[in-house]
Amino acid sequence: MSRAFYHDYPDILQLEADVLDARPGAVLIERSPFFPGGGGQLADRGTLRWSGGTLPVTELGRDERGLWHMFPGDALPSGKVVLEVEPAFRALMCELHTLAHVINALVYTRFGGALLTGAQLNADGTFRVDFDLPGADNEGLRALEAPLNDVIRRDLPVSASFMAHADAQAIPGLFRSKAVAPPVGDDGLVRIVEIFDLDRQACGGTHLASTGLARPARIVKIDNKGRQNRRIKIAV
């Protein structure tokens, strides 16, 4: 997997690019600003414009050659196309994903290095994160709402860098999930997202430039999911 365009140029949401391959209802593009989804984050929404008109991008799929963009119907775009990501939806996913990292950091540091067992960001402005927390006090988890909003008020910068995968694996706490890990690039690097003075972990998703760009958040529910898992649902 080569370096993703949306990692290097997160603020570019419109891009002209060449079609590499096509089949009815889908095209493979040389490069794309679209985030394809993964790690609990929903794929970007947007459009594909070409000489034959404008099509909504309804699904994205990756293979060894790059990113396929799917759309309704059986059109076969060719030549150059213009890809445009919907800004409001991208901004929402960035907001929720950044807040998910904040709550992850708070749980990790305050509950003995508890690992993530699942996550899902939603289009309605909510998200949930699941942790391996047998015997955890649910009221203690609910009390994380105050420090979560304090991090928003502090407006901490969020940055990203790349590190050799082997080096990242040797650093405790960079990988927080029991089940999944961010993809490793063809260059052997993995992306590390850092919230200044709070958190640093491997992640392939999109994020805000600082925590202060997020809206106030509230913990709406704590669920016991089996003997070990605790689910925290948060809304903005």
PDB file of C-alpha atoms in Angstrom:
ATOM      1  CA  MET A   1       0.000   0.000   0.000  1.00  0.00           C
ATOM      2  CA  SER A   2       1.527   3.309  -1.086  1.00  0.00           C
ATOM      3  CA  ARG A   3       1.156   6.512   0.955  1.00  0.00           C
ATOM      4  CA  ALA A   4      -2.468   7.670   0.950  1.00  0.00           C
ATOM      5  CA  PHE A   5      -3.216  11.064  -0.611  1.00  0.00           C
ATOM      6  CA  TYR A   6      -5.562  12.003   2.259  1.00  0.00           C
ATOM      7  CA  HIS A   7      -2.697  11.519   4.720  1.00  0.00           C
ATOM      8  CA  ASP A   8      -0.254  13.805   2.934  1.00  0.00           C
ATOM      9  CA  TYR A   9      -2.856  16.382   1.850  1.00  0.00           C
ATOM     10  CA  PRO A  10      -5.760  16.215   4.335  1.00  0.00           C
ATOM     11  CA  ASP A  11      -7.077  19.667   3.387  1.00  0.00           C
ATOM     12  CA  ILE A  12      -7.374  18.957  -0.356  1.00  0.00           C
ATOM     13  CA  LEU A  13     -10.917  17.690  -0.899  1.00  0.00           C
ATOM     14  CA  GLN A  14     -11.155  18.225  -4.672  1.00  0.00           C
ATOM     15  CA  LEU A  15      -8.743  16.632  -7.114  1.00  0.00           C
ATOM     16  CA  GLU A  16      -8.452  16.026 -10.857  1.00  0.00           C
ATOM     17  CA  ALA A  17      -6.988  12.612 -11.634  1.00  0.00           C
ATOM     18  CA  ASP A  18      -6.723   9.987 -14.363  1.00  0.00           C
ATOM     19  CA  VAL A  19      -8.851   6.849 -14.635  1.00  0.00           C
ATOM     20  CA  LEU A  20      -6.612   3.747 -14.623  1.00  0.00           C
ATOM     21  CA  ASP A  21      -9.318   1.142 -15.133  1.00  0.00           C
ATOM     22  CA  ALA A  22     -13.098   0.921 -15.271  1.00  0.00           C
ATOM     23  CA  ARG A  23     -15.936  -1.543 -15.097  1.00  0.00           C
ATOM     24  CA  PRO A  24     -19.677  -0.802 -15.140  1.00  0.00           C
ATOM     25  CA  GLY A  25     -20.407   1.221 -12.003  1.00  0.00           C
ATOM     26  CA  ALA A  26     -16.809   1.590 -10.813  1.00  0.00           C
ATOM     27  CA  VAL A  27     -13.497   3.244 -11.709  1.00  0.00           C
ATOM     28  CA  LEU A  28      -9.961   2.852 -10.449  1.00  0.00           C
ATOM     29  CA  ILE A  29      -8.314   6.269 -10.025  1.00  0.00           C
ATOM     30  CA  GLU A  30      -4.564   7.002 -10.028  1.00  0.00           C
ATOM     31  CA  ARG A  31      -4.866   8.992  -6.787  1.00  0.00           C
ATOM     32  CA  SER A  32      -7.810  10.045  -4.676  1.00  0.00           C
ATOM     33  CA  PRO A  33      -8.657  12.419  -1.803  1.00  0.00           C
ATOM     34  CA  PHE A  34     -11.286   9.942  -0.523  1.00  0.00           C
ATOM     35  CA  PHE A  35     -10.775   8.089   2.748  1.00  0.00           C
ATOM     36  CA  PRO A  36     -12.064   4.547   2.064  1.00  0.00           C
ATOM     37  CA  GLY A  37     -13.189   3.755   5.602  1.00  0.00           C
ATOM     38  CA  GLY A  38     -11.623   1.535   8.223  1.00  0.00           C
ATOM     39  CA  GLY A  39     -10.830   1.324  11.917  1.00  0.00           C
ATOM     40  CA  GLY A  40     -14.423   2.207  12.751  1.00  0.00           C
ATOM     41  CA  GLN A  41     -14.395   5.381  10.615  1.00  0.00           C
ATOM     42  CA  LEU A  42     -16.951   5.636   7.818  1.00  0.00           C
ATOM     43  CA  ALA A  43     -15.789   6.190   4.249  1.00  0.00           C
ATOM     44  CA  ASP A  44     -15.901   9.693   2.807  1.00  0.00           C
ATOM     45  CA  ARG A  45     -18.942  10.805   0.842  1.00  0.00           C
ATOM     46  CA  GLY A  46     -18.721  12.834  -2.340  1.00  0.00           C
ATOM     47  CA  THR A  47     -18.947  12.932  -6.127  1.00  0.00           C
ATOM     48  CA  LEU A  48     -17.112  11.999  -9.295  1.00  0.00           C
ATOM     49  CA  ARG A  49     -17.427  14.428 -12.201  1.00  0.00           C
ATOM     50  CA  TRP A  50     -16.458  13.654 -15.783  1.00  0.00           C
ATOM     51  CA  SER A  51     -17.465  14.579 -19.341  1.00  0.00           C
ATOM     52  CA  GLY A  52     -20.572  12.422 -19.029  1.00  0.00           C
ATOM     53  CA  GLY A  53     -21.919  14.120 -15.906  1.00  0.00           C
ATOM     54  CA  THR A  54     -21.674  13.941 -12.121  1.00  0.00           C
ATOM     55  CA  LEU A  55     -22.056  10.722 -10.152  1.00  0.00           C
ATOM     56  CA  PRO A  56     -22.360  10.170  -6.383  1.00  0.00           C
ATOM     57  CA  VAL A  57     -19.600   7.985  -4.958  1.00  0.00           C
ATOM     58  CA  THR A  58     -21.482   5.351  -2.980  1.00  0.00           C
ATOM     59  CA  GLU A  59     -18.694   2.959  -1.990  1.00  0.00           C
ATOM     60  CA  LEU A  60     -14.919   2.674  -2.026  1.00  0.00           C
ATOM     61  CA  GLY A  61     -12.796  -0.428  -2.269  1.00  0.00           C
ATOM     62  CA  ARG A  62      -9.056  -0.986  -2.327  1.00  0.00           C
ATOM     63  CA  ASP A  63      -7.044  -3.560  -4.233  1.00  0.00           C
ATOM     64  CA  GLU A  64      -3.323  -3.913  -4.918  1.00  0.00           C
ATOM     65  CA  ARG A  65      -3.529  -1.262  -7.658  1.00  0.00           C
ATOM     66  CA  GLY A  66      -5.314   1.460  -5.730  1.00  0.00           C
ATOM     67  CA  LEU A  67      -8.765   2.754  -4.790  1.00  0.00           C
ATOM     68  CA  TRP A  68     -11.952   1.859  -6.686  1.00  0.00           C
ATOM     69  CA  HIS A  69     -14.805   4.388  -6.629  1.00  0.00           C
ATOM     70  CA  MET A  70     -18.291   2.893  -7.031  1.00  0.00           C
ATOM     71  CA  PHE A  71     -21.429   4.700  -8.197  1.00  0.00           C
ATOM     72  CA  PRO A  72     -25.009   3.870  -9.303  1.00  0.00           C
ATOM     73  CA  GLY A  73     -25.602   2.686 -12.865  1.00  0.00           C
ATOM     74  CA  ASP A  74     -23.254   1.208 -15.433  1.00  0.00           C
ATOM     75  CA  ALA A  75     -21.389   4.282 -16.726  1.00  0.00           C
ATOM     76  CA  LEU A  76     -17.747   3.859 -17.739  1.00  0.00           C
ATOM     77  CA  PRO A  77     -15.921   7.149 -17.075  1.00  0.00           C
ATOM     78  CA  SER A  78     -12.572   7.494 -18.805  1.00  0.00           C
ATOM     79  CA  GLY A  79      -9.770  10.000 -19.157  1.00  0.00           C
ATOM     80  CA  LYS A  80      -9.682  12.648 -16.466  1.00  0.00           C
ATOM     81  CA  VAL A  81     -12.247  12.917 -13.669  1.00  0.00           C
ATOM     82  CA  VAL A  82     -12.732  15.368 -10.814  1.00  0.00           C
ATOM     83  CA  LEU A  83     -13.197  13.804  -7.388  1.00  0.00           C
ATOM     84  CA  GLU A  84     -14.783  15.898  -4.646  1.00  0.00           C
ATOM     85  CA  VAL A  85     -15.134  14.889  -0.990  1.00  0.00           C
ATOM     86  CA  GLU A  86     -18.128  16.245   0.938  1.00  0.00           C
ATOM     87  CA  PRO A  87     -16.510  18.671   3.439  1.00  0.00           C
ATOM     88  CA  ALA A  88     -19.131  18.519   6.185  1.00  0.00           C
ATOM     89  CA  PHE A  89     -19.070  14.726   6.435  1.00  0.00           C
ATOM     90  CA  ARG A  90     -15.267  14.576   6.385  1.00  0.00           C
ATOM     91  CA  ALA A  91     -15.197  17.211   9.163  1.00  0.00           C
ATOM     92  CA  LEU A  92     -17.633  15.175  11.257  1.00  0.00           C
ATOM     93  CA  MET A  93     -15.544  12.012  10.911  1.00  0.00           C
ATOM     94  CA  CYS A  94     -12.381  13.954  11.820  1.00  0.00           C
ATOM     95  CA  GLU A  95     -14.124  15.344  14.906  1.00  0.00           C
ATOM     96  CA  LEU A  96     -15.427  11.987  16.106  1.00  0.00           C
ATOM     97  CA  HIS A  97     -12.166  10.176  15.409  1.00  0.00           C
ATOM     98  CA  THR A  98     -10.142  12.750  17.329  1.00  0.00           C
ATOM     99  CA  LEU A  99     -12.528  12.532  20.286  1.00  0.00           C
ATOM    100  CA  ALA A 100     -12.290   8.739  20.137  1.00  0.00           C
ATOM    101  CA  HIS A 101      -8.522   9.081  20.566  1.00  0.00           C
ATOM    102  CA  VAL A 102      -9.039  11.390  23.536  1.00  0.00           C
ATOM    103  CA  ILE A 103     -11.355   8.973  25.337  1.00  0.00           C
ATOM    104  CA  ASN A 104      -9.022   6.117  24.398  1.00  0.00           C
ATOM    105  CA  ALA A 105      -6.108   7.967  26.013  1.00  0.00           C
ATOM    106  CA  LEU A 106      -8.105   8.686  29.170  1.00  0.00           C
ATOM    107  CA  VAL A 107      -9.171   5.065  29.551  1.00  0.00           C
ATOM    108  CA  TYR A 108      -5.673   3.764  28.759  1.00  0.00           C
ATOM    109  CA  THR A 109      -3.982   5.954  31.371  1.00  0.00           C
ATOM    110  CA  ARG A 110      -6.639   5.755  34.101  1.00  0.00           C
ATOM    111  CA  PHE A 111      -7.659   2.108  33.790  1.00  0.00           C
ATOM    112  CA  GLY A 112      -4.371   0.231  33.729  1.00  0.00           C
ATOM    113  CA  GLY A 113      -3.592   0.258  30.002  1.00  0.00           C
ATOM    114  CA  ALA A 114      -6.968  -1.173  28.938  1.00  0.00           C
ATOM    115  CA  LEU A 115      -7.000  -2.076  25.239  1.00  0.00           C
ATOM    116  CA  LEU A 116      -9.592  -1.219  22.630  1.00  0.00           C
ATOM    117  CA  THR A 117     -11.787  -4.097  21.444  1.00  0.00           C
ATOM    118  CA  GLY A 118     -13.931  -2.187  18.946  1.00  0.00           C
ATOM    119  CA  ALA A 119     -14.984   1.244  17.702  1.00  0.00           C
ATOM    120  CA  GLN A 120     -17.585   2.768  15.399  1.00  0.00           C
ATOM    121  CA  LEU A 121     -18.115   6.357  14.275  1.00  0.00           C
ATOM    122  CA  ASN A 122     -21.646   7.232  13.148  1.00  0.00           C
ATOM    123  CA  ALA A 123     -23.166   9.759  10.758  1.00  0.00           C
ATOM    124  CA  ASP A 124     -25.548  11.016  13.490  1.00  0.00           C
ATOM    125  CA  GLY A 125     -22.719  12.603  15.503  1.00  0.00           C
ATOM    126  CA  THR A 126     -22.252   9.717  17.921  1.00  0.00           C
ATOM    127  CA  PHE A 127     -19.553   7.110  18.317  1.00  0.00           C
ATOM    128  CA  ARG A 128     -18.854   4.167  20.537  1.00  0.00           C
ATOM    129  CA  VAL A 129     -15.624   2.673  21.808  1.00  0.00           C
ATOM    130  CA  ASP A 130     -15.323  -0.753  23.442  1.00  0.00           C
ATOM    131  CA  PHE A 131     -12.598  -1.681  25.932  1.00  0.00           C
ATOM    132  CA  ASP A 132     -11.329  -4.816  27.623  1.00  0.00           C
ATOM    133  CA  LEU A 133     -12.292  -3.763  31.152  1.00  0.00           C
ATOM    134  CA  PRO A 134     -13.423  -6.685  33.298  1.00  0.00           C
ATOM    135  CA  GLY A 135     -14.890  -5.472  36.573  1.00  0.00           C
ATOM    136  CA  ALA A 136     -14.623  -1.799  35.680  1.00  0.00           C
ATOM    137  CA  ASP A 137     -16.769   0.677  37.572  1.00  0.00           C
ATOM    138  CA  ASN A 138     -19.254   2.117  35.083  1.00  0.00           C
ATOM    139  CA  GLU A 139     -19.605   5.314  37.090  1.00  0.00           C
ATOM    140  CA  GLY A 140     -15.861   5.763  36.886  1.00  0.00           C
ATOM    141  CA  LEU A 141     -16.103   5.525  33.101  1.00  0.00           C
ATOM    142  CA  ARG A 142     -19.011   7.969  33.025  1.00  0.00           C
ATOM    143  CA  ALA A 143     -16.895  10.427  35.026  1.00  0.00           C
ATOM    144  CA  LEU A 144     -14.507  10.693  32.052  1.00  0.00           C
ATOM    145  CA  GLU A 145     -16.896  13.211  30.455  1.00  0.00           C
ATOM    146  CA  ALA A 146     -15.347  16.104  32.419  1.00  0.00           C
ATOM    147  CA  PRO A 147     -11.702  15.409  31.445  1.00  0.00           C
ATOM    148  CA  LEU A 148     -12.823  14.732  27.858  1.00  0.00           C
ATOM    149  CA  ASN A 149     -14.312  18.211  27.612  1.00  0.00           C
ATOM    150  CA  ASP A 150     -11.309  19.682  29.391  1.00  0.00           C
ATOM    151  CA  VAL A 151      -9.087  18.350  26.590  1.00  0.00           C
ATOM    152  CA  ILE A 152     -11.383  20.042  24.064  1.00  0.00           C
ATOM    153  CA  ARG A 153     -11.114  23.345  25.943  1.00  0.00           C
ATOM    154  CA  ARG A 154      -7.309  23.068  26.102  1.00  0.00           C
ATOM    155  CA  ASP A 155      -7.192  23.021  22.273  1.00  0.00           C
ATOM    156  CA  LEU A 156      -4.269  20.602  22.021  1.00  0.00           C
ATOM    157  CA  PRO A 157      -2.556  20.337  18.605  1.00  0.00           C
ATOM    158  CA  VAL A 158      -2.986  17.080  16.683  1.00  0.00           C
ATOM    159  CA  SER A 159      -0.197  15.947  14.362  1.00  0.00           C
ATOM    160  CA  ALA A 160       0.844  12.864  12.398  1.00  0.00           C
ATOM    161  CA  SER A 161       4.149  11.302  11.411  1.00  0.00           C
ATOM    162  CA  PHE A 162       5.412   8.003  10.033  1.00  0.00           C
ATOM    163  CA  MET A 163       7.609   5.419  11.733  1.00  0.00           C
ATOM    164  CA  ALA A 164       9.110   2.082  10.769  1.00  0.00           C
ATOM    165  CA  HIS A 165       6.625  -0.593  11.751  1.00  0.00           C
ATOM    166  CA  ALA A 166       9.208  -2.621  13.654  1.00  0.00           C
ATOM    167  CA  ASP A 167      10.242   0.455  15.647  1.00  0.00           C
ATOM    168  CA  ALA A 168       6.609   1.285  16.440  1.00  0.00           C
ATOM    169  CA  GLN A 169       5.936  -2.231  17.686  1.00  0.00           C
ATOM    170  CA  ALA A 170       8.782  -1.866  20.152  1.00  0.00           C
ATOM    171  CA  ILE A 171       7.189   1.169  21.831  1.00  0.00           C
ATOM    172  CA  PRO A 172       4.573   0.267  24.474  1.00  0.00           C
ATOM    173  CA  GLY A 173       1.190   1.895  23.944  1.00  0.00           C
ATOM    174  CA  LEU A 174       1.472   2.792  20.246  1.00  0.00           C
ATOM    175  CA  PHE A 175      -0.847  -0.068  19.292  1.00  0.00           C
ATOM    176  CA  ARG A 176      -4.033  -0.002  21.378  1.00  0.00           C
ATOM    177  CA  SER A 177      -6.403  -2.487  19.728  1.00  0.00           C
ATOM    178  CA  LYS A 178      -6.666  -6.169  20.570  1.00  0.00           C
ATOM    179  CA  ALA A 179      -8.072  -7.016  17.140  1.00  0.00           C
ATOM    180  CA  VAL A 180      -6.875  -4.641  14.395  1.00  0.00           C
ATOM    181  CA  ALA A 181      -3.906  -2.453  13.512  1.00  0.00           C
ATOM    182  CA  PRO A 182      -3.364   0.359  10.986  1.00  0.00           C
ATOM    183  CA  PRO A 183      -2.058  -0.812   7.592  1.00  0.00           C
ATOM    184  CA  VAL A 184       1.668  -0.818   6.947  1.00  0.00           C
ATOM    185  CA  GLY A 185       2.802   0.986   3.786  1.00  0.00           C
ATOM    186  CA  ASP A 186       4.905  -0.466   0.994  1.00  0.00           C
ATOM    187  CA  ASP A 187       7.776   1.479   2.540  1.00  0.00           C
ATOM    188  CA  GLY A 188       7.378  -0.406   5.824  1.00  0.00           C
ATOM    189  CA  LEU A 189       6.087   2.664   7.656  1.00  0.00           C
ATOM    190  CA  VAL A 190       3.046   3.016   9.880  1.00  0.00           C
ATOM    191  CA  ARG A 191       1.279   6.304  10.634  1.00  0.00           C
ATOM    192  CA  ILE A 192       1.418   7.685  14.197  1.00  0.00           C
ATOM    193  CA  VAL A 193      -1.132  10.276  15.364  1.00  0.00           C
ATOM    194  CA  GLU A 194      -0.197  12.445  18.345  1.00  0.00           C
ATOM    195  CA  ILE A 195      -2.359  14.701  20.510  1.00  0.00           C
ATOM    196  CA  PHE A 196       0.122  17.014  22.200  1.00  0.00           C
ATOM    197  CA  ASP A 197       0.718  16.293  25.888  1.00  0.00           C
ATOM    198  CA  LEU A 198      -1.955  13.569  25.912  1.00  0.00           C
ATOM    199  CA  ASP A 199      -1.722  10.706  23.458  1.00  0.00           C
ATOM    200  CA  ARG A 200       0.352   9.001  20.770  1.00  0.00           C
ATOM    201  CA  GLN A 201      -0.799   5.934  18.873  1.00  0.00           C
ATOM    202  CA  ALA A 202      -0.806   4.220  15.480  1.00  0.00           C
ATOM    203  CA  CYS A 203      -3.796   5.228  13.341  1.00  0.00           C
ATOM    204  CA  GLY A 204      -4.748   5.368   9.663  1.00  0.00           C
ATOM    205  CA  GLY A 205      -7.782   7.663   9.950  1.00  0.00           C
ATOM    206  CA  THR A 206      -8.387  11.374   9.490  1.00  0.00           C
ATOM    207  CA  HIS A 207      -8.330  13.892  12.357  1.00  0.00           C
ATOM    208  CA  LEU A 208      -8.867  17.493  13.395  1.00  0.00           C
ATOM    209  CA  ALA A 209      -5.875  19.838  13.485  1.00  0.00           C
ATOM    210  CA  SER A 210      -6.506  20.461  17.208  1.00  0.00           C
ATOM    211  CA  THR A 211      -8.902  19.263  19.894  1.00  0.00           C
ATOM    212  CA  GLY A 212     -10.450  22.734  20.276  1.00  0.00           C
ATOM    213  CA  LEU A 213     -12.127  22.343  16.883  1.00  0.00           C
ATOM    214  CA  ALA A 214     -14.405  19.676  18.377  1.00  0.00           C
ATOM    215  CA  ARG A 215     -17.759  20.495  19.914  1.00  0.00           C
ATOM    216  CA  PRO A 216     -18.483  19.722  23.581  1.00  0.00           C
ATOM    217  CA  ALA A 217     -19.126  16.011  24.053  1.00  0.00           C
ATOM    218  CA  ARG A 218     -21.233  13.989  26.450  1.00  0.00           C
ATOM    219  CA  ILE A 219     -21.152  10.359  27.477  1.00  0.00           C
ATOM    220  CA  VAL A 220     -24.669   9.120  26.817  1.00  0.00           C
ATOM    221  CA  LYS A 221     -24.397   5.466  27.786  1.00  0.00           C
ATOM    222  CA  ILE A 222     -22.148   2.827  29.352  1.00  0.00           C
ATOM    223  CA  ASP A 223     -22.919  -0.783  28.433  1.00  0.00           C
ATOM    224  CA  ASN A 224     -21.554  -4.095  29.682  1.00  0.00           C
ATOM    225  CA  LYS A 225     -20.900  -6.180  26.560  1.00  0.00           C
ATOM    226  CA  GLY A 226     -20.103  -9.613  27.930  1.00  0.00           C
ATOM    227  CA  ARG A 227     -17.942 -10.411  30.932  1.00  0.00           C
ATOM    228  CA  GLN A 228     -14.986  -8.241  29.942  1.00  0.00           C
ATOM    229  CA  ASN A 229     -16.063  -5.550  27.485  1.00  0.00           C
ATOM    230  CA  ARG A 230     -17.356  -2.098  28.395  1.00  0.00           C
ATOM    231  CA  ARG A 231     -18.894   0.062  25.686  1.00  0.00           C
ATOM    232  CA  ILE A 232     -18.846   3.873  25.969  1.00  0.00           C
ATOM    233  CA  LYS A 233     -21.216   5.773  23.707  1.00  0.00           C
ATOM    234  CA  ILE A 234     -20.458   9.467  23.160  1.00  0.00           C
ATOM    235  CA  ALA A 235     -22.322  12.241  21.324  1.00  0.00           C
ATOM    236  CA  VAL A 236     -21.373  15.768  20.228  1.00  0.00           C
TER     237      VAL A 236
END
